[in-house]
PDB file of C-alpha atoms in Angstrom:
ATOM      1  CA  UNK A   1     -31.205  12.724  -3.567  1.00 44.00           C
ATOM      2  CA  UNK A   2     -29.138  15.086  -6.262  1.00 43.00           C
ATOM      3  CA  UNK A   3     -25.201  14.308  -6.570  1.00 47.00           C
ATOM      4  CA  UNK A   4     -25.028  18.055  -4.421  1.00 52.00           C
ATOM      5  CA  UNK A   5     -26.581  16.218  -1.655  1.00 76.00           C
ATOM      6  CA  UNK A   6     -25.242  12.938  -1.673  1.00 91.00           C
ATOM      7  CA  UNK A   7     -22.403  12.636   1.305  1.00 94.00           C
ATOM      8  CA  UNK A   8     -19.854  11.122   0.122  1.00 96.00           C
ATOM      9  CA  UNK A   9     -19.822   7.950   2.933  1.00 97.00           C
ATOM     10  CA  UNK A  10     -23.366   7.646   4.924  1.00 97.00           C
ATOM     11  CA  UNK A  11     -23.726   4.831   7.628  1.00 97.00           C
ATOM     12  CA  UNK A  12     -27.666   4.676   8.148  1.00 97.00           C
ATOM     13  CA  UNK A  13     -28.803   2.831  11.574  1.00 96.00           C
ATOM     14  CA  UNK A  14     -25.515   0.956  11.864  1.00 96.00           C
ATOM     15  CA  UNK A  15     -25.177  -1.685  14.147  1.00 95.00           C
ATOM     16  CA  UNK A  16     -22.148  -3.769  15.025  1.00 95.00           C
ATOM     17  CA  UNK A  17     -21.834  -6.744  17.702  1.00 91.00           C
ATOM     18  CA  UNK A  18     -19.336  -9.455  18.683  1.00 89.00           C
ATOM     19  CA  UNK A  19     -19.796 -12.468  20.686  1.00 82.00           C
ATOM     20  CA  UNK A  20     -17.721 -12.613  23.748  1.00 80.00           C
ATOM     21  CA  UNK A  21     -18.463 -16.198  25.698  1.00 79.00           C
ATOM     22  CA  UNK A  22     -22.211 -16.486  25.235  1.00 81.00           C
ATOM     23  CA  UNK A  23     -22.559 -12.496  25.616  1.00 83.00           C
ATOM     24  CA  UNK A  24     -23.399 -10.243  22.816  1.00 84.00           C
ATOM     25  CA  UNK A  25     -21.121  -6.785  23.037  1.00 86.00           C
ATOM     26  CA  UNK A  26     -22.968  -4.212  20.872  1.00 89.00           C
ATOM     27  CA  UNK A  27     -20.379  -1.618  19.454  1.00 92.00           C
ATOM     28  CA  UNK A  28     -22.242   0.033  17.207  1.00 93.00           C
ATOM     29  CA  UNK A  29     -26.019   0.670  18.196  1.00 93.00           C
ATOM     30  CA  UNK A  30     -28.255   2.187  15.161  1.00 93.00           C
ATOM     31  CA  UNK A  31     -25.318   4.336  14.279  1.00 94.00           C
ATOM     32  CA  UNK A  32     -26.124   7.859  11.997  1.00 96.00           C
ATOM     33  CA  UNK A  33     -23.096   9.497  10.623  1.00 96.00           C
ATOM     34  CA  UNK A  34     -23.019  11.502   7.398  1.00 96.00           C
ATOM     35  CA  UNK A  35     -19.225  12.716   5.336  1.00 96.00           C
ATOM     36  CA  UNK A  36     -19.661  15.166   2.766  1.00 94.00           C
ATOM     37  CA  UNK A  37     -17.064  16.034   0.045  1.00 92.00           C
ATOM     38  CA  UNK A  38     -14.429  18.110   0.581  1.00 90.00           C
ATOM     39  CA  UNK A  39     -14.908  17.899   4.421  1.00 92.00           C
ATOM     40  CA  UNK A  40     -12.353  16.746   6.969  1.00 93.00           C
ATOM     41  CA  UNK A  41     -13.835  15.045   9.925  1.00 95.00           C
ATOM     42  CA  UNK A  42     -11.797  13.947  13.611  1.00 95.00           C
ATOM     43  CA  UNK A  43     -13.460  11.039  15.295  1.00 95.00           C
ATOM     44  CA  UNK A  44     -12.246  11.483  19.092  1.00 93.00           C
ATOM     45  CA  UNK A  45     -13.153   8.683  21.631  1.00 86.00           C
ATOM     46  CA  UNK A  46     -11.366   6.783  24.135  1.00 81.00           C
ATOM     47  CA  UNK A  47      -9.294   3.400  23.548  1.00 79.00           C
ATOM     48  CA  UNK A  48     -12.729   0.335  23.274  1.00 79.00           C
ATOM     49  CA  UNK A  49     -15.306   3.349  22.362  1.00 82.00           C
ATOM     50  CA  UNK A  50     -15.449   1.547  18.923  1.00 87.00           C
ATOM     51  CA  UNK A  51     -13.441   4.027  16.870  1.00 89.00           C
ATOM     52  CA  UNK A  52     -11.808   0.900  14.770  1.00 89.00           C
ATOM     53  CA  UNK A  53     -15.023  -0.836  14.294  1.00 93.00           C
ATOM     54  CA  UNK A  54     -16.498   2.524  12.873  1.00 95.00           C
ATOM     55  CA  UNK A  55     -13.563   2.583  10.585  1.00 94.00           C
ATOM     56  CA  UNK A  56     -13.624  -0.742   9.982  1.00 94.00           C
ATOM     57  CA  UNK A  57     -17.237  -0.821   8.624  1.00 95.00           C
ATOM     58  CA  UNK A  58     -16.875   2.588   6.665  1.00 96.00           C
ATOM     59  CA  UNK A  59     -14.284   0.675   4.882  1.00 95.00           C
ATOM     60  CA  UNK A  60     -16.136  -2.375   4.093  1.00 95.00           C
ATOM     61  CA  UNK A  61     -13.636  -4.166   5.847  1.00 93.00           C
ATOM     62  CA  UNK A  62     -16.738  -5.803   8.277  1.00 93.00           C
ATOM     63  CA  UNK A  63     -20.092  -5.765   7.325  1.00 93.00           C
ATOM     64  CA  UNK A  64     -22.526  -4.465   9.934  1.00 94.00           C
ATOM     65  CA  UNK A  65     -24.930  -6.014  11.456  1.00 93.00           C
ATOM     66  CA  UNK A  66     -27.469  -4.392  10.743  1.00 95.00           C
ATOM     67  CA  UNK A  67     -28.344  -0.451   8.509  1.00 96.00           C
ATOM     68  CA  UNK A  68     -26.537   0.083   5.666  1.00 96.00           C
ATOM     69  CA  UNK A  69     -23.295   1.601   4.604  1.00 97.00           C
ATOM     70  CA  UNK A  70     -23.576   4.047   1.663  1.00 97.00           C
ATOM     71  CA  UNK A  71     -20.579   4.610  -0.706  1.00 96.00           C
ATOM     72  CA  UNK A  72     -21.837   7.767  -2.784  1.00 93.00           C
ATOM     73  CA  UNK A  73     -25.223   6.954  -2.382  1.00 93.00           C
ATOM     74  CA  UNK A  74     -24.701   3.893  -3.241  1.00 93.00           C
ATOM     75  CA  UNK A  75     -25.876   1.010  -0.837  1.00 96.00           C
ATOM     76  CA  UNK A  76     -22.950  -1.603   0.370  1.00 96.00           C
ATOM     77  CA  UNK A  77     -24.857  -3.928   2.618  1.00 89.00           C
ATOM     78  CA  UNK A  78     -26.045  -6.312  -0.127  1.00 90.00           C
ATOM     79  CA  UNK A  79     -23.003  -6.884  -2.253  1.00 93.00           C
ATOM     80  CA  UNK A  80     -20.612  -9.471  -2.058  1.00 92.00           C
ATOM     81  CA  UNK A  81     -16.896  -9.988  -1.133  1.00 92.00           C
ATOM     82  CA  UNK A  82     -15.783  -9.152  -4.762  1.00 92.00           C
ATOM     83  CA  UNK A  83     -18.218  -6.408  -4.909  1.00 93.00           C
ATOM     84  CA  UNK A  84     -16.603  -4.587  -1.789  1.00 93.00           C
ATOM     85  CA  UNK A  85     -13.334  -5.100  -3.219  1.00 90.00           C
ATOM     86  CA  UNK A  86     -14.036  -3.726  -6.500  1.00 89.00           C
ATOM     87  CA  UNK A  87     -15.202  -0.705  -4.130  1.00 92.00           C
ATOM     88  CA  UNK A  88     -12.915  -0.109  -1.918  1.00 90.00           C
ATOM     89  CA  UNK A  89     -10.060  -0.007  -4.484  1.00 87.00           C
ATOM     90  CA  UNK A  90     -11.873   2.463  -6.462  1.00 89.00           C
ATOM     91  CA  UNK A  91     -13.653   4.886  -3.696  1.00 93.00           C
ATOM     92  CA  UNK A  92     -11.649   4.437  -0.378  1.00 95.00           C
ATOM     93  CA  UNK A  93      -8.352   5.149   0.466  1.00 92.00           C
ATOM     94  CA  UNK A  94      -6.873   3.876   3.989  1.00 92.00           C
ATOM     95  CA  UNK A  95      -3.935   5.553   5.844  1.00 89.00           C
ATOM     96  CA  UNK A  96      -2.649   3.979   9.380  1.00 84.00           C
ATOM     97  CA  UNK A  97      -0.383   4.706  12.438  1.00 78.00           C
ATOM     98  CA  UNK A  98       2.250   2.557  10.531  1.00 78.00           C
ATOM     99  CA  UNK A  99       2.621   2.805   7.135  1.00 79.00           C
ATOM    100  CA  UNK A 100       2.461  -0.363   5.911  1.00 86.00           C
ATOM    101  CA  UNK A 101       5.114   0.709   2.958  1.00 93.00           C
ATOM    102  CA  UNK A 102       6.357  -2.550   0.896  1.00 94.00           C
ATOM    103  CA  UNK A 103      10.391  -1.860   1.776  1.00 94.00           C
ATOM    104  CA  UNK A 104      11.415  -3.447  -1.253  1.00 95.00           C
ATOM    105  CA  UNK A 105       9.785  -1.112  -3.677  1.00 96.00           C
ATOM    106  CA  UNK A 106      10.505   2.829  -4.041  1.00 97.00           C
ATOM    107  CA  UNK A 107       8.230   5.545  -2.655  1.00 97.00           C
ATOM    108  CA  UNK A 108       7.088   5.663  -6.618  1.00 97.00           C
ATOM    109  CA  UNK A 109       6.474   1.958  -7.082  1.00 97.00           C
ATOM    110  CA  UNK A 110       4.389   1.697  -3.603  1.00 96.00           C
ATOM    111  CA  UNK A 111       2.487   4.840  -5.062  1.00 96.00           C
ATOM    112  CA  UNK A 112       1.987   3.193  -8.680  1.00 96.00           C
ATOM    113  CA  UNK A 113       0.723   0.022  -7.100  1.00 94.00           C
ATOM    114  CA  UNK A 114      -2.328   0.151  -6.084  1.00 92.00           C
ATOM    115  CA  UNK A 115      -2.941   1.824  -9.716  1.00 93.00           C
ATOM    116  CA  UNK A 116      -1.339  -1.135 -11.589  1.00 94.00           C
ATOM    117  CA  UNK A 117      -3.903  -3.348  -9.338  1.00 89.00           C
ATOM    118  CA  UNK A 118      -7.066  -1.562 -10.803  1.00 87.00           C
ATOM    119  CA  UNK A 119      -5.687  -1.880 -14.237  1.00 89.00           C
ATOM    120  CA  UNK A 120      -3.625   1.430 -15.172  1.00 90.00           C
ATOM    121  CA  UNK A 121      -0.762   1.423 -17.409  1.00 93.00           C
ATOM    122  CA  UNK A 122       2.825   2.001 -16.053  1.00 95.00           C
ATOM    123  CA  UNK A 123       3.609   5.180 -17.701  1.00 96.00           C
ATOM    124  CA  UNK A 124       0.119   6.550 -16.885  1.00 94.00           C
ATOM    125  CA  UNK A 125       1.069   5.423 -12.752  1.00 95.00           C
ATOM    126  CA  UNK A 126       3.948   6.793 -12.554  1.00 96.00           C
ATOM    127  CA  UNK A 127       3.403  10.075 -13.558  1.00 95.00           C
ATOM    128  CA  UNK A 128       0.088  10.421 -11.861  1.00 93.00           C
ATOM    129  CA  UNK A 129       2.191   9.241  -8.275  1.00 96.00           C
ATOM    130  CA  UNK A 130       4.991  11.691  -9.394  1.00 96.00           C
ATOM    131  CA  UNK A 131       2.511  14.592  -9.468  1.00 93.00           C
ATOM    132  CA  UNK A 132       1.076  13.071  -6.092  1.00 93.00           C
ATOM    133  CA  UNK A 133       4.320  12.739  -4.304  1.00 94.00           C
ATOM    134  CA  UNK A 134       5.647  16.237  -5.871  1.00 93.00           C
ATOM    135  CA  UNK A 135       2.368  17.753  -4.691  1.00 89.00           C
ATOM    136  CA  UNK A 136       3.084  16.016  -1.153  1.00 88.00           C
ATOM    137  CA  UNK A 137       6.796  17.439  -1.034  1.00 88.00           C
ATOM    138  CA  UNK A 138       8.519  14.459  -1.725  1.00 91.00           C
ATOM    139  CA  UNK A 139       9.754  15.224  -5.740  1.00 91.00           C
ATOM    140  CA  UNK A 140      13.414  14.092  -4.776  1.00 92.00           C
ATOM    141  CA  UNK A 141      12.054  10.986  -2.605  1.00 92.00           C
ATOM    142  CA  UNK A 142      10.827   9.000  -5.772  1.00 95.00           C
ATOM    143  CA  UNK A 143      13.552   6.379  -5.914  1.00 96.00           C
ATOM    144  CA  UNK A 144      13.808   6.170  -1.906  1.00 97.00           C
ATOM    145  CA  UNK A 145      13.008   2.972  -0.700  1.00 96.00           C
ATOM    146  CA  UNK A 146      11.107   3.725   2.531  1.00 94.00           C
ATOM    147  CA  UNK A 147      14.059   2.475   4.624  1.00 94.00           C
ATOM    148  CA  UNK A 148      15.837   5.782   3.614  1.00 96.00           C
ATOM    149  CA  UNK A 149      12.878   7.805   4.122  1.00 94.00           C
ATOM    150  CA  UNK A 150      12.310   9.592   7.950  1.00 91.00           C
ATOM    151  CA  UNK A 151       8.793   8.216   9.460  1.00 89.00           C
ATOM    152  CA  UNK A 152       7.111  11.907   8.467  1.00 89.00           C
ATOM    153  CA  UNK A 153       8.333  10.909   4.843  1.00 92.00           C
ATOM    154  CA  UNK A 154       6.933   7.446   4.904  1.00 93.00           C
ATOM    155  CA  UNK A 155       3.596   8.735   6.345  1.00 89.00           C
ATOM    156  CA  UNK A 156       3.289  11.204   3.371  1.00 90.00           C
ATOM    157  CA  UNK A 157       4.099   8.495   0.768  1.00 94.00           C
ATOM    158  CA  UNK A 158       1.359   6.302   2.290  1.00 93.00           C
ATOM    159  CA  UNK A 159      -1.076   8.713   2.156  1.00 91.00           C
ATOM    160  CA  UNK A 160      -0.218   9.522  -1.318  1.00 93.00           C
ATOM    161  CA  UNK A 161      -0.792   5.853  -2.027  1.00 94.00           C
ATOM    162  CA  UNK A 162      -3.762   6.266  -0.341  1.00 92.00           C
ATOM    163  CA  UNK A 163      -5.313   9.233  -2.987  1.00 92.00           C
ATOM    164  CA  UNK A 164      -3.453   7.583  -5.891  1.00 92.00           C
ATOM    165  CA  UNK A 165      -6.701   5.780  -7.247  1.00 91.00           C
ATOM    166  CA  UNK A 166      -8.796   9.231  -6.495  1.00 90.00           C
ATOM    167  CA  UNK A 167     -11.083   7.370  -3.946  1.00 93.00           C
ATOM    168  CA  UNK A 168     -14.033   9.263  -3.034  1.00 94.00           C
ATOM    169  CA  UNK A 169     -13.316   8.844   0.799  1.00 96.00           C
ATOM    170  CA  UNK A 170      -9.967   8.796   2.763  1.00 94.00           C
ATOM    171  CA  UNK A 171     -10.307   7.120   6.338  1.00 95.00           C
ATOM    172  CA  UNK A 172      -7.150   7.354   8.860  1.00 91.00           C
ATOM    173  CA  UNK A 173      -6.705   5.595  11.626  1.00 90.00           C
ATOM    174  CA  UNK A 174      -4.186   7.494  13.707  1.00 85.00           C
ATOM    175  CA  UNK A 175      -2.192   8.613  10.982  1.00 84.00           C
ATOM    176  CA  UNK A 176       0.225  10.608  13.218  1.00 82.00           C
ATOM    177  CA  UNK A 177      -0.125   8.727  16.133  1.00 80.00           C
ATOM    178  CA  UNK A 178       3.685   7.289  15.775  1.00 77.00           C
ATOM    179  CA  UNK A 179       5.499  10.600  14.929  1.00 81.00           C
ATOM    180  CA  UNK A 180       6.737  13.373  16.933  1.00 86.00           C
ATOM    181  CA  UNK A 181       4.422  16.536  17.420  1.00 86.00           C
ATOM    182  CA  UNK A 182       6.827  18.286  14.615  1.00 85.00           C
ATOM    183  CA  UNK A 183       6.557  16.006  12.224  1.00 85.00           C
ATOM    184  CA  UNK A 184       3.042  15.128  12.834  1.00 87.00           C
ATOM    185  CA  UNK A 185       1.820  18.441  12.187  1.00 87.00           C
ATOM    186  CA  UNK A 186       3.790  18.282   8.757  1.00 84.00           C
ATOM    187  CA  UNK A 187       2.102  15.079   7.631  1.00 84.00           C
ATOM    188  CA  UNK A 188      -1.791  16.165   8.995  1.00 86.00           C
ATOM    189  CA  UNK A 189      -0.893  19.477   7.090  1.00 86.00           C
ATOM    190  CA  UNK A 190       0.001  17.176   4.008  1.00 83.00           C
ATOM    191  CA  UNK A 191      -3.273  15.506   4.452  1.00 84.00           C
ATOM    192  CA  UNK A 192      -5.685  18.404   4.876  1.00 85.00           C
ATOM    193  CA  UNK A 193      -4.032  20.070   2.145  1.00 84.00           C
ATOM    194  CA  UNK A 194      -4.895  16.877  -0.451  1.00 86.00           C
ATOM    195  CA  UNK A 195      -8.174  16.736   1.000  1.00 85.00           C
ATOM    196  CA  UNK A 196      -9.101  20.692   0.026  1.00 85.00           C
ATOM    197  CA  UNK A 197      -7.070  20.106  -3.328  1.00 84.00           C
ATOM    198  CA  UNK A 198      -8.913  17.111  -4.432  1.00 85.00           C
ATOM    199  CA  UNK A 199     -12.561  17.401  -2.923  1.00 87.00           C
ATOM    200  CA  UNK A 200     -12.282  13.907  -1.149  1.00 92.00           C
ATOM    201  CA  UNK A 201     -14.159  13.312   2.250  1.00 95.00           C
ATOM    202  CA  UNK A 202     -11.542  12.395   5.405  1.00 95.00           C
ATOM    203  CA  UNK A 203     -12.491  10.860   8.160  1.00 96.00           C
ATOM    204  CA  UNK A 204      -9.440  10.221  10.637  1.00 93.00           C
ATOM    205  CA  UNK A 205      -9.643   9.094  14.086  1.00 92.00           C
ATOM    206  CA  UNK A 206      -6.975  10.716  16.187  1.00 89.00           C
ATOM    207  CA  UNK A 207      -5.997  11.690  20.220  1.00 86.00           C
ATOM    208  CA  UNK A 208      -4.408  14.962  18.987  1.00 85.00           C
ATOM    209  CA  UNK A 209      -6.857  17.452  20.291  1.00 88.00           C
ATOM    210  CA  UNK A 210      -4.932  20.303  18.774  1.00 86.00           C
ATOM    211  CA  UNK A 211      -4.668  18.388  14.820  1.00 86.00           C
ATOM    212  CA  UNK A 212      -8.318  17.633  15.675  1.00 90.00           C
ATOM    213  CA  UNK A 213      -9.265  21.229  16.248  1.00 90.00           C
ATOM    214  CA  UNK A 214      -8.231  22.227  13.137  1.00 88.00           C
ATOM    215  CA  UNK A 215     -10.358  20.025  11.022  1.00 91.00           C
ATOM    216  CA  UNK A 216     -14.374  20.585   9.582  1.00 93.00           C
ATOM    217  CA  UNK A 217     -15.731  18.777  12.535  1.00 94.00           C
ATOM    218  CA  UNK A 218     -15.315  16.771  15.403  1.00 96.00           C
ATOM    219  CA  UNK A 219     -17.278  13.815  16.599  1.00 96.00           C
ATOM    220  CA  UNK A 220     -16.784  11.300  19.040  1.00 95.00           C
ATOM    221  CA  UNK A 221     -18.728   7.585  20.345  1.00 94.00           C
ATOM    222  CA  UNK A 222     -20.834   7.617  22.704  1.00 92.00           C
ATOM    223  CA  UNK A 223     -23.232   4.460  23.862  1.00 90.00           C
ATOM    224  CA  UNK A 224     -22.563   3.008  20.044  1.00 91.00           C
ATOM    225  CA  UNK A 225     -23.645   6.153  18.382  1.00 94.00           C
ATOM    226  CA  UNK A 226     -21.753   9.118  16.865  1.00 95.00           C
ATOM    227  CA  UNK A 227     -22.250  12.521  18.142  1.00 94.00           C
ATOM    228  CA  UNK A 228     -21.316  15.299  17.189  1.00 94.00           C
ATOM    229  CA  UNK A 229     -18.849  17.441  19.839  1.00 92.00           C
ATOM    230  CA  UNK A 230     -18.917  21.501  19.547  1.00 84.00           C
TER     231      UNK A 230
END
């Protein structure tokens, strides 16, 4: 595969099961899914269908029971925990329904933190954090702590934090699920705007069909498999 043909994320024949007593509950059954650079894909499925499991496996938070997860063409199934953690820091960004910002730090510091953990200097981290926050319309909120921000502003800071290290893949689990429709629209627009601007690939689990319709593709989970939707 050439670089142009390489998916940002590729789940190949992925299996994931959990034990329930003496029974085995199959969640992912040989799942195939490719996510390409610069595209945003909506993951739409009812509760209990396996959305969170799929995101956890794709984000290297859980190991599959079978198959392979490729990040930028790199296989990950045989990696140890330290290697997986290192890859998550550089190649993957996460946004959740609840922002999980650190309340004692400012918006700027929250976005600087993953960069500092990666080893970037404070001046560089601060400059990049300012650029991303400004791009997302938060140029006047650098010094504000999460408690001083609206729900939509908090989620935009969370998006900025998720992309601060320039990841290859952004995984979002109901990122607008806790917001009113107008605020959700603003946050979703910010998310898709930064996907297009940076060329990263985004997989977004959502129940919001209106927002999902504005993404490049829509998929669902059916009988443990990823299925394309019209």
